[in-house]
mmCIF file of C-alpha atoms in Angstrom:
data_model
loop_
_atom_site.group_PDB
_atom_site.id
_atom_site.type_symbol
_atom_site.label_atom_id
_atom_site.label_comp_id
_atom_site.label_asym_id
_atom_site.label_seq_id
_atom_site.Cartn_x
_atom_site.Cartn_y
_atom_site.Cartn_z
ATOM 1 C CA HIS A 1 22.658 6.714 60.495
ATOM 2 C CA GLY A 2 21.719 3.811 62.760
ATOM 3 C CA ALA A 3 25.270 3.759 64.129
ATOM 4 C CA GLY A 4 25.115 7.447 65.049
ATOM 5 C CA ARG A 5 27.509 8.579 62.320
ATOM 6 C CA ILE A 6 24.902 10.911 60.762
ATOM 7 C CA LEU A 7 22.894 13.019 63.190
ATOM 8 C CA GLY A 8 19.777 15.081 62.502
ATOM 9 C CA ARG A 9 18.579 18.294 64.175
ATOM 10 C CA SER A 10 15.121 16.870 63.501
ATOM 11 C CA PRO A 11 14.426 13.148 63.021
ATOM 12 C CA ILE A 12 15.925 11.806 59.813
ATOM 13 C CA GLU A 13 13.129 10.769 57.447
ATOM 14 C CA ALA A 14 12.947 7.419 55.685
ATOM 15 C CA ASP A 15 12.669 8.985 52.221
ATOM 16 C CA GLN A 16 16.013 10.751 52.658
ATOM 17 C CA PHE A 17 17.769 7.429 52.094
ATOM 18 C CA GLN A 18 18.824 6.467 48.580
ATOM 19 C CA PRO A 19 20.560 3.170 47.740
ATOM 20 C CA ALA A 20 24.066 4.580 48.322
ATOM 21 C CA SER A 21 23.492 8.054 49.742
ATOM 22 C CA ILE A 22 21.402 10.194 52.057
ATOM 23 C CA ASP A 23 19.687 13.432 51.066
ATOM 24 C CA LEU A 24 20.700 16.435 53.159
ATOM 25 C CA ARG A 25 18.063 18.967 54.263
ATOM 26 C CA LEU A 26 18.372 22.745 54.353
ATOM 27 C CA GLY A 27 18.043 24.436 57.724
ATOM 28 C CA ALA A 28 15.976 27.513 58.560
ATOM 29 C CA THR A 29 18.460 30.299 57.755
ATOM 30 C CA ALA A 30 20.536 31.233 54.726
ATOM 31 C CA TRP A 31 23.360 33.769 54.976
ATOM 32 C CA ARG A 32 24.078 35.825 51.906
ATOM 33 C CA VAL A 33 27.827 36.382 51.605
ATOM 34 C CA ARG A 34 29.818 38.379 49.104
ATOM 35 C CA ALA A 35 32.177 35.570 48.102
ATOM 36 C CA SER A 36 32.606 31.823 48.074
ATOM 37 C CA PHE A 37 35.126 30.540 50.607
ATOM 38 C CA LEU A 38 36.698 27.599 52.383
ATOM 39 C CA PRO A 39 37.202 28.016 56.147
ATOM 40 C CA GLY A 40 40.666 26.410 56.326
ATOM 41 C CA PRO A 41 42.413 24.986 59.404
ATOM 42 C CA GLY A 42 41.408 26.604 62.687
ATOM 43 C CA ASN A 43 38.291 28.310 61.334
ATOM 44 C CA THR A 44 34.627 27.376 61.410
ATOM 45 C CA VAL A 45 32.232 28.081 58.565
ATOM 46 C CA MET A 46 30.407 30.625 60.711
ATOM 47 C CA ASP A 47 33.705 32.399 61.459
ATOM 48 C CA ARG A 48 34.045 33.037 57.712
ATOM 49 C CA VAL A 49 30.365 33.984 57.340
ATOM 50 C CA LYS A 50 30.818 36.658 60.029
ATOM 51 C CA GLN A 51 34.079 37.809 58.407
ATOM 52 C CA LEU A 52 32.179 38.262 55.128
ATOM 53 C CA ASP A 53 29.383 40.176 56.910
ATOM 54 C CA GLY A 54 26.842 37.476 56.061
ATOM 55 C CA TYR A 55 23.258 38.721 55.913
ATOM 56 C CA PRO A 56 20.696 36.282 57.423
ATOM 57 C CA ILE A 57 17.604 35.309 55.407
ATOM 58 C CA ASP A 58 14.740 33.401 57.020
ATOM 59 C CA LEU A 59 13.725 30.500 54.778
ATOM 60 C CA ALA A 60 10.727 29.468 56.905
ATOM 61 C CA HIS A 61 8.037 30.653 54.482
ATOM 62 C CA GLY A 62 10.071 30.375 51.306
ATOM 63 C CA SER A 63 12.676 32.934 50.268
ATOM 64 C CA VAL A 64 14.231 33.828 46.946
ATOM 65 C CA LEU A 65 17.879 32.953 46.428
ATOM 66 C CA GLU A 66 18.910 35.274 43.625
ATOM 67 C CA ARG A 67 20.815 34.179 40.576
ATOM 68 C CA GLY A 68 24.526 35.018 40.779
ATOM 69 C CA CYS A 69 24.579 35.448 44.566
ATOM 70 C CA VAL A 70 26.343 33.209 47.109
ATOM 71 C CA TYR A 71 24.471 31.797 50.108
ATOM 72 C CA VAL A 72 25.508 29.558 52.992
ATOM 73 C CA VAL A 73 22.921 27.377 54.746
ATOM 74 C CA GLU A 74 23.540 25.165 57.771
ATOM 75 C CA LEU A 75 22.156 21.705 57.050
ATOM 76 C CA GLN A 76 19.971 19.748 59.423
ATOM 77 C CA GLU A 77 22.418 16.831 59.334
ATOM 78 C CA ALA A 78 25.737 16.738 61.193
ATOM 79 C CA LEU A 79 28.471 14.095 61.182
ATOM 80 C CA LYS A 80 30.281 12.059 63.782
ATOM 81 C CA LEU A 81 32.687 10.028 61.654
ATOM 82 C CA PRO A 82 35.048 7.350 62.981
ATOM 83 C CA ASP A 83 38.667 7.298 61.859
ATOM 84 C CA ASP A 84 38.050 4.793 59.035
ATOM 85 C CA LEU A 85 35.184 6.600 57.243
ATOM 86 C CA THR A 86 35.246 9.632 54.956
ATOM 87 C CA ALA A 87 32.246 11.403 53.434
ATOM 88 C CA PHE A 88 31.653 12.830 49.971
ATOM 89 C CA ALA A 89 28.827 14.947 48.591
ATOM 90 C CA ASN A 90 27.251 15.580 45.196
ATOM 91 C CA PRO A 91 24.419 17.866 44.134
ATOM 92 C CA LYS A 92 21.220 15.937 43.482
ATOM 93 C CA SER A 93 20.232 15.467 39.841
ATOM 94 C CA THR A 94 17.531 18.141 40.004
ATOM 95 C CA THR A 95 20.008 20.616 41.499
ATOM 96 C CA GLY A 96 22.413 20.118 38.620
ATOM 97 C CA ARG A 97 19.711 20.388 35.968
ATOM 98 C CA LEU A 98 18.656 23.742 37.397
ATOM 99 C CA ASP A 99 22.295 24.942 37.316
ATOM 100 C CA ILE A 100 22.397 25.543 41.070
ATOM 101 C CA LEU A 101 26.041 25.322 42.091
ATOM 102 C CA THR A 102 25.794 23.559 45.473
ATOM 103 C CA ARG A 103 28.790 22.409 47.498
ATOM 104 C CA ILE A 104 29.207 21.069 51.002
ATOM 105 C CA ILE A 105 31.559 22.797 53.478
ATOM 106 C CA ALA A 106 32.699 21.475 56.847
ATOM 107 C CA ASP A 107 34.387 23.379 59.676
ATOM 108 C CA GLN A 108 38.142 23.741 59.064
ATOM 109 C CA GLY A 109 37.648 22.303 55.593
ATOM 110 C CA PHE A 110 40.076 23.099 52.789
ATOM 111 C CA VAL A 111 38.202 21.352 49.942
ATOM 112 C CA PHE A 112 34.551 21.311 48.886
ATOM 113 C CA ASP A 113 32.314 18.229 49.003
ATOM 114 C CA GLN A 114 34.764 16.112 51.028
ATOM 115 C CA VAL A 115 34.733 15.498 54.775
ATOM 116 C CA PRO A 116 37.799 13.855 56.328
ATOM 117 C CA ALA A 117 37.807 10.728 58.480
ATOM 118 C CA GLY A 118 37.133 11.455 62.146
ATOM 119 C CA TYR A 119 35.246 14.719 61.506
ATOM 120 C CA GLN A 120 32.684 15.631 64.151
ATOM 121 C CA GLY A 121 30.582 18.692 63.544
ATOM 122 C CA PRO A 122 28.005 20.495 61.423
ATOM 123 C CA LEU A 123 27.688 20.602 57.644
ATOM 124 C CA TYR A 124 26.841 23.605 55.486
ATOM 125 C CA ALA A 125 25.724 24.023 51.892
ATOM 126 C CA GLU A 126 27.138 26.799 49.751
ATOM 127 C CA ILE A 127 24.457 27.611 47.175
ATOM 128 C CA THR A 128 24.849 29.788 44.076
ATOM 129 C CA PRO A 129 21.971 29.759 41.560
ATOM 130 C CA ARG A 130 23.759 30.343 38.264
ATOM 131 C CA THR A 131 20.948 30.476 35.702
ATOM 132 C CA PHE A 132 17.583 30.746 37.488
ATOM 133 C CA SER A 133 16.687 32.407 40.782
ATOM 134 C CA ILE A 134 15.010 29.878 43.061
ATOM 135 C CA VAL A 135 12.594 29.781 45.997
ATOM 136 C CA ALA A 136 13.963 27.607 48.828
ATOM 137 C CA ARG A 137 12.577 26.464 52.185
ATOM 138 C CA PRO A 138 13.756 24.439 55.173
ATOM 139 C CA ASN A 139 13.866 20.706 54.412
ATOM 140 C CA ASP A 140 14.539 21.258 50.697
ATOM 141 C CA ARG A 141 17.133 18.755 49.500
ATOM 142 C CA LEU A 142 19.780 20.014 47.103
ATOM 143 C CA THR A 143 22.640 17.647 47.827
ATOM 144 C CA GLN A 144 23.355 14.060 48.894
ATOM 145 C CA LEU A 145 26.061 12.519 51.058
ATOM 146 C CA ARG A 146 27.944 9.225 50.684
ATOM 147 C CA VAL A 147 30.183 7.527 53.206
ATOM 148 C CA ARG A 148 33.236 5.586 52.022
ATOM 149 C CA ARG A 149 35.705 3.203 53.588
ATOM 150 C CA GLY A 150 39.004 2.699 51.768
ATOM 151 C CA PHE A 151 39.352 2.959 47.977
ATOM 152 C CA PRO A 152 36.658 0.795 46.333
ATOM 153 C CA ILE A 153 37.611 1.509 42.685
ATOM 154 C CA LEU A 154 37.220 -1.522 40.412
ATOM 155 C CA ALA A 155 40.311 -3.316 39.169
ATOM 156 C CA GLU A 156 41.019 -2.714 35.482
ATOM 157 C CA GLY A 157 40.404 -6.350 34.507
ATOM 158 C CA GLU A 158 37.009 -6.402 36.207
ATOM 159 C CA LEU A 159 36.080 -3.042 34.665
ATOM 160 C CA ASP A 160 36.923 -4.323 31.173
ATOM 161 C CA ARG A 161 35.005 -7.566 31.712
ATOM 162 C CA LEU A 162 31.843 -5.839 32.927
ATOM 163 C CA LEU A 163 32.054 -3.339 30.069
ATOM 164 C CA GLN A 164 32.372 -6.019 27.394
ATOM 165 C CA GLU A 165 29.488 -8.002 28.924
ATOM 166 C CA GLY A 166 27.218 -4.937 28.639
ATOM 167 C CA GLU A 167 26.821 -4.560 32.390
ATOM 168 C CA LEU A 168 27.948 -0.907 32.531
ATOM 169 C CA VAL A 169 26.940 0.890 29.331
ATOM 170 C CA ARG A 170 25.027 -0.187 26.255
ATOM 171 C CA SER A 171 24.665 1.399 22.852
ATOM 172 C CA SER A 172 22.506 0.812 19.806
ATOM 173 C CA HIS A 173 25.246 2.443 17.745
ATOM 174 C CA SER A 174 28.426 0.781 16.555
ATOM 175 C CA LEU A 175 30.507 2.542 19.188
ATOM 176 C CA ARG A 176 33.880 1.450 20.442
ATOM 177 C CA LEU A 177 33.425 1.116 24.184
ATOM 178 C CA PHE A 178 36.590 1.612 26.177
ATOM 179 C CA ALA A 179 37.720 2.065 29.759
ATOM 180 C CA ASP A 180 40.653 3.497 31.637
ATOM 181 C CA ARG A 181 41.342 2.303 35.172
ATOM 182 C CA ASP A 182 42.033 5.798 36.520
ATOM 183 C CA LYS A 183 39.222 7.609 34.696
ATOM 184 C CA GLY A 184 36.569 4.917 34.206
ATOM 185 C CA VAL A 185 34.294 4.169 31.237
ATOM 186 C CA ALA A 186 34.169 6.705 28.413
ATOM 187 C CA VAL A 187 30.770 8.032 27.314
ATOM 188 C CA SER A 188 30.005 10.122 24.238
ATOM 189 C CA ILE A 189 27.643 12.940 23.312
ATOM 190 C CA ASP A 190 24.457 12.501 21.258
ATOM 191 C CA LEU A 191 23.993 15.411 18.864
ATOM 192 C CA ALA A 192 21.993 13.452 16.278
ATOM 193 C CA GLY A 193 18.927 12.189 18.128
ATOM 194 C CA GLU A 194 16.352 10.030 16.385
ATOM 195 C CA GLY A 195 15.509 11.329 12.927
ATOM 196 C CA ALA A 196 15.683 14.706 11.169
ATOM 197 C CA ASP A 197 15.170 17.805 13.319
ATOM 198 C CA ALA A 198 15.302 15.687 16.483
ATOM 199 C CA LEU A 199 15.482 17.366 19.882
ATOM 200 C CA ILE A 200 19.076 16.885 21.083
ATOM 201 C CA GLY A 201 19.331 19.329 23.958
ATOM 202 C CA TRP A 202 18.228 22.503 25.710
ATOM 203 C CA ARG A 203 19.911 25.879 26.188
ATOM 204 C CA ALA A 204 18.817 27.941 29.188
ATOM 205 C CA ARG A 205 17.147 31.272 28.520
ATOM 206 C CA LYS A 206 18.309 34.378 30.328
ATOM 207 C CA HIS A 207 16.139 36.657 32.503
ATOM 208 C CA THR A 208 13.371 34.195 33.331
ATOM 209 C CA ASP A 209 10.953 33.947 36.238
ATOM 210 C CA ARG A 210 12.183 32.307 39.433
ATOM 211 C CA ILE A 211 11.643 28.599 40.076
ATOM 212 C CA ASP A 212 9.974 27.344 43.246
ATOM 213 C CA LEU A 213 11.702 24.058 44.088
ATOM 214 C CA ARG A 214 8.476 22.603 45.538
ATOM 215 C CA ARG A 215 6.451 23.042 42.330
ATOM 216 C CA ILE A 216 6.811 19.686 40.581
ATOM 217 C CA GLY A 217 5.705 19.385 36.942
ATOM 218 C CA HIS A 218 4.580 23.011 37.064
ATOM 219 C CA TYR A 219 6.633 25.107 34.652
ATOM 220 C CA ASP A 220 6.431 25.277 30.859
ATOM 221 C CA PRO A 221 9.893 24.312 29.539
ATOM 222 C CA LEU A 222 9.682 26.856 26.716
ATOM 223 C CA ASP A 223 9.499 29.726 29.205
ATOM 224 C CA PHE A 224 12.929 28.771 30.544
ATOM 225 C CA TRP A 225 14.668 26.797 27.798
ATOM 226 C CA GLU A 226 15.418 27.005 24.086
ATOM 227 C CA PRO A 227 15.119 23.593 22.366
ATOM 228 C CA LEU A 228 18.178 22.535 20.368
ATOM 229 C CA ARG A 229 17.583 20.525 17.210
ATOM 230 C CA ALA A 230 19.903 18.164 15.383
ATOM 231 C CA ALA A 231 21.952 19.898 12.690
ATOM 232 C CA ARG A 232 23.050 18.294 9.417
ATOM 233 C CA HIS A 233 26.709 18.684 10.351
ATOM 234 C CA GLY A 234 26.227 17.034 13.763
ATOM 235 C CA SER A 235 28.029 19.646 15.855
ATOM 236 C CA LEU A 236 27.214 22.212 18.528
ATOM 237 C CA VAL A 237 29.258 25.247 19.558
ATOM 238 C CA LEU A 238 29.104 25.827 23.307
ATOM 239 C CA ASP A 239 28.977 29.489 24.241
ATOM 240 C CA PRO A 240 30.769 30.106 27.580
ATOM 241 C CA ASP A 241 27.910 32.388 28.669
ATOM 242 C CA ASP A 242 25.306 29.621 28.258
ATOM 243 C CA PHE A 243 24.144 26.533 30.134
ATOM 244 C CA TYR A 244 23.131 23.370 28.272
ATOM 245 C CA ILE A 245 21.275 20.142 28.976
ATOM 246 C CA LEU A 246 22.526 17.337 26.691
ATOM 247 C CA ALA A 247 22.603 13.533 26.800
ATOM 248 C CA THR A 248 24.939 10.629 26.131
ATOM 249 C CA GLN A 249 24.614 8.252 23.209
ATOM 250 C CA GLU A 250 25.077 5.307 25.552
ATOM 251 C CA ALA A 251 22.575 3.946 28.029
ATOM 252 C CA VAL A 252 24.194 3.932 31.466
ATOM 253 C CA ARG A 253 23.763 0.917 33.739
ATOM 254 C CA VAL A 254 24.746 0.612 37.389
ATOM 255 C CA PRO A 255 24.625 -2.979 38.726
ATOM 256 C CA PRO A 256 23.129 -3.479 42.219
ATOM 257 C CA ASP A 257 26.530 -3.928 43.890
ATOM 258 C CA LEU A 258 28.142 -0.869 42.276
ATOM 259 C CA ALA A 259 27.738 2.920 42.282
ATOM 260 C CA ALA A 260 29.071 5.351 39.671
ATOM 261 C CA GLU A 261 30.229 8.929 39.449
ATOM 262 C CA MET A 262 30.788 11.154 36.429
ATOM 263 C CA VAL A 263 34.206 12.806 36.243
ATOM 264 C CA ALA A 264 33.155 16.439 35.940
ATOM 265 C CA TYR A 265 36.069 18.074 34.173
ATOM 266 C CA ASP A 266 38.789 16.547 32.043
ATOM 267 C CA THR A 267 40.949 18.936 30.009
ATOM 268 C CA ALA A 268 42.061 16.033 27.830
ATOM 269 C CA VAL A 269 38.658 15.965 26.096
ATOM 270 C CA GLY A 270 37.926 19.691 25.996
ATOM 271 C CA GLU A 271 37.617 22.967 27.856
ATOM 272 C CA PHE A 272 34.200 22.373 29.334
ATOM 273 C CA ARG A 273 32.640 21.062 32.522
ATOM 274 C CA VAL A 274 30.099 18.281 32.317
ATOM 275 C CA HIS A 275 27.669 16.946 34.904
ATOM 276 C CA TYR A 276 27.538 19.087 38.024
ATOM 277 C CA ALA A 277 25.402 16.381 39.672
ATOM 278 C CA GLY A 278 27.581 13.422 38.922
ATOM 279 C CA PHE A 279 26.410 10.492 41.059
ATOM 280 C CA PHE A 280 24.483 7.382 39.955
ATOM 281 C CA ASP A 281 22.966 5.098 42.588
ATOM 282 C CA PRO A 282 22.963 1.282 42.373
ATOM 283 C CA GLY A 283 20.150 0.193 40.060
ATOM 284 C CA PHE A 284 20.223 3.279 37.816
ATOM 285 C CA GLY A 285 19.322 2.103 34.305
ATOM 286 C CA TRP A 286 19.161 -1.497 35.541
ATOM 287 C CA GLY A 287 16.415 -3.990 34.816
ATOM 288 C CA ALA A 288 13.694 -4.382 32.190
ATOM 289 C CA GLY A 289 12.382 -1.086 30.824
ATOM 290 C CA ALA A 290 14.821 0.959 32.889
ATOM 291 C CA GLU A 291 17.315 1.892 30.166
ATOM 292 C CA SER A 292 18.538 5.390 30.956
ATOM 293 C CA ARG A 293 20.942 7.710 29.256
ATOM 294 C CA ALA A 294 23.074 10.070 31.306
ATOM 295 C CA VAL A 295 21.666 13.586 31.089
ATOM 296 C CA LEU A 296 24.519 16.074 31.220
ATOM 297 C CA GLU A 297 24.743 19.626 32.510
ATOM 298 C CA VAL A 298 27.342 21.297 30.327
ATOM 299 C CA ARG A 299 29.092 24.652 30.499
ATOM 300 C CA SER A 300 32.099 25.734 28.417
ATOM 301 C CA HIS A 301 35.127 27.314 30.109
ATOM 302 C CA GLU A 302 36.308 30.748 28.985
ATOM 303 C CA VAL A 303 36.099 30.213 25.204
ATOM 304 C CA PRO A 304 33.533 28.831 22.728
ATOM 305 C CA PHE A 305 34.050 25.110 22.193
ATOM 306 C CA MET A 306 32.673 22.933 19.387
ATOM 307 C CA LEU A 307 31.313 19.499 20.267
ATOM 308 C CA GLU A 308 30.954 16.845 17.554
ATOM 309 C CA HIS A 309 28.381 14.063 17.578
ATOM 310 C CA GLY A 310 29.930 10.956 19.145
ATOM 311 C CA GLN A 311 32.775 12.865 20.815
ATOM 312 C CA THR A 312 33.912 11.621 24.225
ATOM 313 C CA ILE A 313 32.142 13.866 26.718
ATOM 314 C CA GLY A 314 33.159 12.345 30.037
ATOM 315 C CA TRP A 315 34.054 9.316 32.120
ATOM 316 C CA LEU A 316 32.027 7.153 34.481
ATOM 317 C CA ARG A 317 34.002 5.935 37.481
ATOM 318 C CA TYR A 318 32.484 2.818 39.074
ATOM 319 C CA GLU A 319 32.955 1.827 42.735
ATOM 320 C CA ARG A 320 32.167 -1.319 44.675
ATOM 321 C CA MET A 321 29.485 -1.088 47.361
ATOM 322 C CA ALA A 322 30.176 -2.636 50.778
ATOM 323 C CA GLU A 323 27.078 -4.735 50.047
ATOM 324 C CA ALA A 324 24.145 -4.558 47.644
ATOM 325 C CA PRO A 325 21.424 -2.268 49.065
ATOM 326 C CA GLU A 326 17.972 -3.569 49.953
ATOM 327 C CA LEU A 327 16.281 -1.067 47.608
ATOM 328 C CA LEU A 328 17.624 -0.054 44.207
ATOM 329 C CA TYR A 329 17.192 3.179 42.309
ATOM 330 C CA GLY A 330 13.850 3.040 40.515
ATOM 331 C CA ALA A 331 12.756 -0.142 42.301
ATOM 332 C CA GLY A 332 10.521 0.653 45.270
ATOM 333 C CA LEU A 333 11.854 4.227 45.455
ATOM 334 C CA ALA A 334 10.408 7.444 44.029
ATOM 335 C CA SER A 335 13.142 7.855 41.405
ATOM 336 C CA ASN A 336 12.486 10.761 39.051
ATOM 337 C CA TYR A 337 15.019 9.953 36.372
ATOM 338 C CA GLN A 338 14.849 6.172 35.883
ATOM 339 C CA GLY A 339 14.262 5.309 32.225
ATOM 340 C CA GLN A 340 15.133 8.854 31.176
ATOM 341 C CA ALA A 341 16.214 10.069 27.781
ATOM 342 C CA LEU A 342 16.672 13.864 27.500
ATOM 343 C CA LYS A 343 14.841 15.043 30.613
ATOM 344 C CA LEU A 344 14.766 18.419 32.321
ATOM 345 C CA ALA A 345 14.471 18.902 36.087
ATOM 346 C CA LYS A 346 11.290 17.585 37.690
ATOM 347 C CA GLN A 347 9.887 21.120 38.160
ATOM 348 C CA PHE A 348 9.147 21.299 34.403
ATOM 349 C CA ARG A 349 6.244 19.778 32.517
ATOM 350 C CA GLY A 350 6.956 17.123 29.910
ATOM 351 C CA PHE A 351 7.921 18.092 26.394
ATOM 352 C CA PRO A 352 6.300 17.878 23.939
ATOM 353 C CA PRO A 353 3.061 18.222 25.927
ATOM 354 C CA THR A 354 0.965 15.057 26.112
#
């Protein structure tokens, strides 16, 4: 930002900065389009919006983005990248937990959520609420951007050493922790919880009220979610029509000089997608009292799929930071999910009520 690589239509605010990312703000207008798209070489995002007869919606006073519809919003941030920097985007944790499919598109782009080195131009968010209709306004932050130089993946020997020393994940269970250089550190699903009839997850209800993104701690979880309890057989069948919030057995730790990303979809471990918002900032789960499990947004592909307690659910890929950030996640920052167990998006009240 200070070097002029990230530009704002309005001044960039201090609280947009996270340890390894910057929150991106929605602009004033959303265009409803009939289909998702990528602009491709020679085309701008707005060229495609016009081709799809995009209908403009003024977000200034809060507008409803309907479940199942596709919207494109120009962001308030633009990029001016040099030839040695690329940019990547992830939905923010709250966005994923509300099942809002949000992806970044750049002019002439042919992939989502990636911006090539040397790009100069605007950024857009494609937004599709999949489970709940939402109320959105300018300045709402659904996604975050990271800038990367080179390929900072950890060497396999260093990954194994940090794993064995308990620096990356920890477990109170007798789990076999293992890593793969290409995929990262394996994490497993908790379908047992603590004690009989324990809460082990949530399944989204259909046909609920809309959710206003600005209403924090406002909504009763039971109006929007069905609690899932531990079963004697320790398994859960994912219905492809449903959306689930689950958690890992392991506590995830991200040392101050590293960041981590969840690999979203791996056919080797099952026909499901896990963790739409897959980025963990430096300091996540780090330090005394900060132990945090990874909360997972899970949706089965095409067919019902049975998960077993302790089954590998995904992979955490760790990357080296250029330098340790001045502020860590949960330390001096308003971090909603530090020390989390099985936690819904911040718009919902705690459960059980206190």
